[in-house]
Short mmCIF file of C-alpha atoms in Angstrom, two decimals:
data_model
loop_
_atom_site.label_atom_id
_atom_site.label_comp_id
_atom_site.label_asym_id
_atom_site.label_seq_id
_atom_site.Cartn_x
_atom_site.Cartn_y
_atom_site.Cartn_z
CA MET A 1 4.25 -21.11 3.35
CA ALA A 2 6.06 -21.57 0.47
CA GLY A 3 9.34 -21.90 2.59
CA GLY A 4 11.69 -19.82 -0.08
CA ARG A 5 10.84 -21.51 -3.21
CA GLY A 6 9.34 -21.72 -6.07
CA LEU A 7 8.14 -18.15 -6.10
CA HIS A 8 6.94 -16.54 -9.47
CA ALA A 9 5.36 -12.38 -9.18
CA GLU A 10 2.71 -14.11 -11.24
CA MET A 11 1.47 -15.88 -8.22
CA PRO A 12 -1.37 -15.51 -6.03
CA LEU A 13 1.61 -14.49 -3.19
CA LYS A 14 1.39 -13.17 0.28
CA VAL A 15 3.79 -10.89 1.19
CA VAL A 16 4.43 -8.64 4.76
CA ALA A 17 6.06 -5.70 4.64
CA ILE A 18 7.56 -4.49 7.68
CA GLY A 19 8.88 -0.72 8.60
CA GLY A 20 7.69 2.52 9.34
CA GLY A 21 8.46 6.18 8.42
CA THR A 22 8.44 7.41 4.60
CA GLY A 23 10.19 4.52 4.37
CA LEU A 24 7.50 1.51 4.76
CA ALA A 25 4.59 3.96 3.04
CA ALA A 26 6.80 3.97 -0.81
CA LEU A 27 7.78 0.43 0.06
CA LEU A 28 3.73 -0.10 0.30
CA ARG A 29 3.15 2.42 -2.63
CA ALA A 30 5.26 -0.12 -4.85
CA LEU A 31 4.17 -3.41 -3.90
CA LYS A 32 -0.20 -1.81 -4.64
CA PRO A 33 -0.29 -2.40 -7.86
CA GLU A 34 0.21 -6.45 -7.37
CA ALA A 35 -2.26 -6.10 -4.40
CA GLY A 36 -4.72 -4.65 -6.53
CA ARG A 37 -4.79 -6.55 -9.93
CA THR A 38 -7.68 -8.00 -10.43
CA ARG A 39 -5.67 -11.41 -11.71
CA ASP A 40 -3.82 -13.24 -8.59
CA PRO A 41 -3.53 -10.41 -6.53
CA TRP A 42 -1.16 -10.56 -3.59
CA ARG A 43 -2.27 -11.24 -0.58
CA LEU A 44 0.02 -7.69 1.18
CA THR A 45 0.31 -6.99 4.61
CA GLY A 46 1.75 -3.78 6.20
CA ILE A 47 3.42 -4.14 9.98
CA VAL A 48 4.13 -1.05 10.53
CA THR A 49 6.62 0.64 13.37
CA VAL A 50 4.84 2.43 16.60
CA SER A 51 7.91 4.25 18.55
CA ASP A 52 7.16 7.65 17.06
CA ASP A 53 7.88 10.03 20.16
CA GLY A 54 7.93 13.51 17.65
CA GLY A 55 5.81 15.94 15.81
CA SER A 56 1.93 15.06 15.89
CA SER A 57 1.94 11.18 16.76
CA GLY A 58 4.12 12.20 20.04
CA ARG A 59 2.01 15.41 20.99
CA LEU A 60 -1.45 12.95 20.42
CA ARG A 61 0.78 9.72 22.93
CA ASP A 62 1.69 11.98 25.35
CA GLU A 63 -2.19 13.99 25.67
CA LEU A 64 -4.36 10.95 24.49
CA GLY A 65 -2.26 7.80 25.52
CA GLY A 66 -2.78 5.08 22.73
CA ILE A 67 0.13 4.28 20.48
CA PRO A 68 1.09 7.27 17.82
CA PRO A 69 -0.46 6.98 14.40
CA GLY A 70 1.43 9.05 12.39
CA ASP A 71 3.30 6.09 10.73
CA LEU A 72 0.05 4.33 9.94
CA ARG A 73 -1.84 7.16 9.00
CA ASN A 74 1.11 7.75 5.41
CA CYS A 75 0.55 3.59 5.25
CA LEU A 76 -2.66 4.05 4.76
CA SER A 77 -2.08 6.58 2.40
CA ALA A 78 -0.08 4.64 0.17
CA LEU A 79 -2.24 1.74 0.00
CA THR A 80 -5.21 4.04 -1.05
CA ARG A 81 -6.44 2.53 -4.67
CA GLU A 82 -6.71 5.92 -5.85
CA GLU A 83 -4.48 8.61 -4.41
CA SER A 84 -6.98 11.54 -4.89
CA VAL A 85 -8.89 13.59 -2.53
CA LEU A 86 -9.45 11.42 0.76
CA SER A 87 -5.49 10.46 0.89
CA ASP A 88 -4.61 14.06 0.32
CA LEU A 89 -7.74 14.90 3.16
CA LEU A 90 -5.69 12.19 5.12
CA ASN A 91 -2.23 13.73 4.95
CA TYR A 92 -3.43 17.36 5.76
CA ARG A 93 -1.51 18.80 8.65
CA PHE A 94 -3.36 22.03 10.19
CA ARG A 95 -1.03 25.79 10.58
CA SER A 96 -2.33 27.74 12.95
CA ASP A 97 -0.94 29.07 16.13
CA GLY A 98 -3.71 27.41 18.50
CA SER A 99 -3.15 23.83 19.62
CA LEU A 100 -4.35 22.04 16.72
CA SER A 101 -1.48 23.70 14.78
CA GLY A 102 0.89 20.78 13.52
CA HIS A 103 -1.68 18.20 13.73
CA SER A 104 -2.02 15.65 11.15
CA LEU A 105 -5.88 15.07 10.16
CA GLY A 106 -5.58 11.35 9.78
CA ASN A 107 -3.63 11.14 13.25
CA LEU A 108 -6.74 12.25 14.92
CA MET A 109 -9.75 10.33 12.55
CA LEU A 110 -6.94 7.40 13.50
CA HIS A 111 -7.20 8.45 17.50
CA ALA A 112 -10.83 8.87 16.84
CA LEU A 113 -12.09 5.81 15.78
CA ALA A 114 -9.55 3.81 18.31
CA ASP A 115 -11.56 5.89 20.68
CA LEU A 116 -15.10 4.78 19.69
CA THR A 117 -14.09 1.37 18.80
CA GLY A 118 -11.72 0.65 21.98
CA ASP A 119 -9.30 -0.63 19.94
CA TRP A 120 -6.97 -0.02 17.30
CA VAL A 121 -7.27 -2.98 14.72
CA ARG A 122 -11.08 -1.97 14.21
CA ALA A 123 -9.95 1.74 13.90
CA ILE A 124 -7.50 0.78 11.09
CA ARG A 125 -10.24 -1.32 9.66
CA GLN A 126 -13.19 0.64 9.52
CA LEU A 127 -10.45 3.59 8.16
CA SER A 128 -9.24 1.34 5.49
CA ASN A 129 -13.12 0.66 4.41
CA VAL A 130 -13.61 4.32 3.89
CA LEU A 131 -10.51 4.90 2.12
CA VAL A 132 -11.03 2.15 0.53
CA THR A 133 -7.36 0.02 0.42
CA VAL A 134 -5.67 -2.45 -1.07
CA GLY A 135 -3.76 -4.93 1.67
CA ARG A 136 -4.35 -5.45 5.76
CA LEU A 137 -2.17 -3.18 7.97
CA TYR A 138 -1.32 -3.71 11.30
CA PRO A 139 0.43 -2.22 14.31
CA SER A 140 3.57 -4.40 15.56
CA THR A 141 2.37 -4.15 18.92
CA VAL A 142 -0.52 -1.67 20.24
CA VAL A 143 1.19 -1.58 23.65
CA PRO A 144 2.89 1.83 23.71
CA VAL A 145 6.60 1.04 23.40
CA VAL A 146 9.39 2.81 23.89
CA LEU A 147 12.86 2.57 22.16
CA ARG A 148 16.24 2.82 24.43
CA ALA A 149 19.99 2.31 23.04
CA GLU A 150 23.76 2.90 24.24
CA ASP A 151 26.34 3.29 22.06
CA MET A 152 29.41 2.11 21.99
CA GLU A 153 31.30 4.46 23.98
CA GLY A 154 28.42 3.49 26.65
CA ARG A 155 26.08 6.68 26.67
CA ARG A 156 22.06 6.04 26.92
CA TYR A 157 19.61 7.03 25.09
CA THR A 158 15.41 7.32 25.67
CA GLY A 159 13.17 7.50 22.79
CA GLU A 160 12.80 7.46 19.18
CA THR A 161 13.81 11.29 19.33
CA HIS A 162 17.13 11.01 20.84
CA VAL A 163 17.72 7.65 19.77
CA ASN A 164 18.24 9.15 16.36
CA SER A 165 20.59 11.42 17.17
CA ALA A 166 22.97 8.92 19.57
CA LYS A 167 26.20 7.41 17.53
CA PRO A 168 25.82 5.15 15.06
CA PRO A 169 26.71 1.77 15.07
CA LEU A 170 24.66 1.11 18.24
CA ALA A 171 25.69 -1.48 21.01
CA LEU A 172 22.35 -2.03 22.40
CA PHE A 173 18.88 -2.13 21.04
CA TRP A 174 16.12 -2.65 23.06
CA ALA A 175 12.42 -1.78 23.38
CA GLU A 176 10.08 -1.14 26.37
CA PRO A 177 8.45 -2.63 28.20
CA LEU A 178 10.20 -6.15 27.41
CA ASP A 179 7.18 -8.11 26.99
CA ALA A 180 5.51 -6.19 24.57
CA GLU A 181 2.71 -8.15 22.22
CA PRO A 182 2.78 -8.27 18.55
CA LEU A 183 -1.31 -9.24 17.06
CA PRO A 184 -1.64 -12.66 16.71
CA GLU A 185 -3.16 -11.94 13.27
CA ALA A 186 0.12 -10.39 12.28
CA ILE A 187 2.10 -13.11 12.96
CA LEU A 188 -0.18 -14.98 11.61
CA ALA A 189 0.39 -13.13 8.40
CA ILE A 190 4.39 -13.35 8.58
CA LEU A 191 4.22 -17.53 9.75
CA GLN A 192 1.95 -17.90 6.52
CA ALA A 193 4.45 -15.64 4.39
CA ASP A 194 6.06 -16.29 0.50
CA LEU A 195 8.47 -13.48 1.02
CA ILE A 196 8.93 -11.49 3.71
CA LEU A 197 9.89 -7.20 2.40
CA PHE A 198 11.92 -5.51 5.48
CA ALA A 199 11.60 -1.41 4.20
CA PRO A 200 14.32 1.55 3.84
CA GLY A 201 13.86 4.13 6.18
CA SER A 202 15.89 4.65 9.74
CA LEU A 203 18.33 2.14 9.79
CA TYR A 204 17.32 1.48 14.20
CA THR A 205 14.27 3.89 14.69
CA SER A 206 12.02 2.41 11.63
CA THR A 207 13.59 -0.65 10.19
CA ILE A 208 15.20 -2.58 12.85
CA ALA A 209 12.64 -0.81 15.48
CA SER A 210 9.38 -3.07 14.87
CA LEU A 211 11.53 -6.21 15.16
CA LEU A 212 12.45 -5.95 18.89
CA ILE A 213 9.11 -6.73 19.73
CA ALA A 214 10.49 -10.46 20.17
CA GLU A 215 7.27 -12.37 19.32
CA LEU A 216 7.54 -10.47 15.88
CA ARG A 217 10.53 -10.59 15.83
CA GLU A 218 10.92 -15.00 16.20
CA ALA A 219 8.17 -15.00 13.98
CA VAL A 220 9.83 -14.10 11.31
CA ALA A 221 12.82 -16.48 12.07
CA ARG A 222 10.62 -19.28 11.66
CA THR A 223 9.51 -18.88 8.50
CA GLY A 224 10.62 -20.10 5.47
CA ALA A 225 10.14 -16.77 3.41
CA PRO A 226 12.44 -15.28 2.23
CA VAL A 227 13.58 -12.25 3.66
CA LEU A 228 14.64 -9.52 1.78
CA TYR A 229 16.17 -5.66 2.79
CA ILE A 230 15.04 -2.30 0.74
CA ALA A 231 18.23 -0.85 1.16
CA ASN A 232 18.32 3.51 2.53
CA LEU A 233 19.20 5.33 -0.92
CA MET A 234 21.31 7.54 1.78
CA THR A 235 22.41 7.37 5.55
CA GLU A 236 20.69 9.42 7.42
CA PRO A 237 22.77 12.17 9.58
CA GLY A 238 22.91 11.09 13.22
CA GLU A 239 21.38 7.84 12.68
CA SER A 240 23.03 6.01 10.23
CA SER A 241 26.32 8.66 9.76
CA GLY A 242 29.16 7.18 8.74
CA MET A 243 27.57 3.51 7.83
CA ASP A 244 27.86 1.73 5.22
CA MET A 245 25.87 -0.81 3.10
CA GLU A 246 28.26 -3.92 5.42
CA ALA A 247 27.16 -1.81 8.52
CA HIS A 248 23.51 -1.71 7.59
CA ILE A 249 23.20 -5.23 6.97
CA ALA A 250 24.79 -6.06 9.73
CA ALA A 251 23.30 -4.16 12.12
CA ILE A 252 19.99 -5.38 11.00
CA GLN A 253 21.00 -9.08 11.04
CA ALA A 254 21.94 -8.68 14.43
CA PHE A 255 19.67 -7.15 16.00
CA ALA A 256 16.55 -8.23 14.31
CA HIS A 257 18.37 -12.40 14.62
CA VAL A 258 17.07 -12.97 11.12
CA ALA A 259 19.90 -13.86 8.12
CA LEU A 260 18.52 -11.93 5.22
CA SER A 261 18.10 -13.65 2.24
CA ALA A 262 19.20 -10.60 -0.54
CA VAL A 263 19.36 -7.29 -0.28
CA ILE A 264 18.14 -4.71 -3.39
CA ALA A 265 19.93 -1.73 -3.77
CA ASN A 266 20.51 2.14 -5.81
CA THR A 267 22.56 2.09 -7.91
CA ALA A 268 21.45 5.55 -9.72
CA PRO A 269 23.40 8.88 -9.31
CA LEU A 270 21.41 11.65 -7.62
CA PRO A 271 21.63 15.12 -9.76
CA ASP A 272 24.72 17.00 -8.58
CA ALA A 273 22.02 19.67 -6.58
CA LEU A 274 20.34 17.19 -4.72
CA LEU A 275 23.80 15.69 -4.36
CA ARG A 276 25.05 18.53 -2.51
CA ARG A 277 22.43 19.84 -0.55
CA TYR A 278 21.98 16.02 1.15
CA ARG A 279 26.19 16.10 1.81
CA ALA A 280 25.44 19.76 3.83
CA GLU A 281 23.48 17.61 5.94
CA GLY A 282 25.84 15.03 6.62
CA GLY A 283 24.32 11.87 4.19
CA VAL A 284 25.75 10.52 1.64
CA PRO A 285 24.95 7.59 -0.90
CA LEU A 286 25.07 4.29 -0.11
CA VAL A 287 25.93 2.32 -2.61
CA PRO A 288 26.76 -1.48 -2.58
CA ASP A 289 30.54 -2.08 -3.08
CA ALA A 290 30.03 -5.92 -3.89
CA GLY A 291 28.12 -8.37 -5.32
CA ARG A 292 27.40 -10.41 -1.47
CA ILE A 293 27.76 -8.28 1.14
CA CYS A 294 27.84 -10.09 5.06
CA GLY A 295 27.31 -13.05 3.31
CA VAL A 296 24.08 -11.86 1.73
CA PRO A 297 23.88 -11.63 -2.28
CA ILE A 298 23.23 -7.26 -3.26
CA PHE A 299 21.29 -7.07 -6.13
CA SER A 300 21.12 -3.59 -7.59
CA TYR A 301 19.20 -1.55 -10.08
CA PRO A 302 18.87 2.66 -10.35
CA LEU A 303 15.82 3.24 -8.33
CA LEU A 304 15.55 6.63 -7.33
CA ASP A 305 12.73 9.24 -8.72
CA PRO A 306 14.34 11.67 -11.02
CA GLU A 307 11.60 14.12 -10.81
CA ALA A 308 11.04 14.50 -6.29
CA GLU A 309 12.57 17.17 -5.06
CA MET A 310 13.86 15.18 -2.28
CA VAL A 311 15.91 12.06 -2.33
CA ARG A 312 13.18 9.00 -2.66
CA HIS A 313 12.44 5.17 -4.56
CA HIS A 314 10.42 5.41 -7.88
CA PRO A 315 7.25 3.01 -6.77
CA VAL A 316 7.44 1.32 -10.22
CA LEU A 317 11.30 1.05 -10.29
CA LEU A 318 11.25 -0.64 -6.95
CA ASN A 319 8.18 -2.94 -7.92
CA ARG A 320 9.88 -4.63 -11.43
CA ALA A 321 13.13 -4.57 -8.77
CA ILE A 322 11.21 -6.43 -6.51
CA ARG A 323 9.36 -8.79 -9.11
CA ASP A 324 12.88 -9.27 -10.75
CA VAL A 325 14.64 -10.84 -7.52
CA ILE A 326 11.28 -12.89 -6.71
CA ALA A 327 12.13 -14.61 -9.68
CA THR A 328 15.69 -15.91 -8.73
CA LEU A 329 14.57 -16.75 -5.04
#
């Protein structure tokens, strides 16, 4: 463990990225060049939220049990050395009138491997070998967990889909069972890390959700490594409506019980057409209004992918920003 001092991007850093959904996949894609380089590669570990109860993942969870595979699949795809036909195959989604409609082939493959091996960690490792990925990937727990929340007006919500539509900010947020255990490999990676990154994504149900696993949260609090939050580009209708940068940071620090070392935020303006579309749906840009918020230094860069049809972090720009901030830690 580096203790958070004297870091340099050219060092073989041990880096842990925590989150879920498309946000963690985007962060891992940005970090992949550092983990895949020939000289002094970073030792990259992704820890993935597994509380999804909607779509293909939710259906498989209901029908087959186990943890939802969708976010794991997204992250495996992001970590493939060459995103080609294999990653396309992993993300292929059936479109038909039958029972397979809406299912991703990669979700089915992960469930099949977990069934064959009797072990989700082995299933992920075996599929990683087939895909030739860089880094390591672990679920936050292999116990099926259910998210629960209470808003400021006392209304309660059960399940990720319903929490996503709760009125923010949340007063209470927890995962059941309360004693869900993380994997020892994930805990060890956190305790040995030189740098911990919280991924962008749905504020509560992706970024914070993994940190509701008590032992995992405690490991993050115990490590001496700096903890960076990659801020969202936009608020999310429902989940973070009306929440500014300060509210995002306050929520993470409150529920994660950890002090952030820094936040990396976007300053690039959205194209007018994209901005109108997102505003029509209730989203607004998440823009820092100070160089320090909640006592946390804010590092601002143009991070928007100008070619994407949706608001997304550009992997090269995000990579550069992370490397730049590392030099200050």
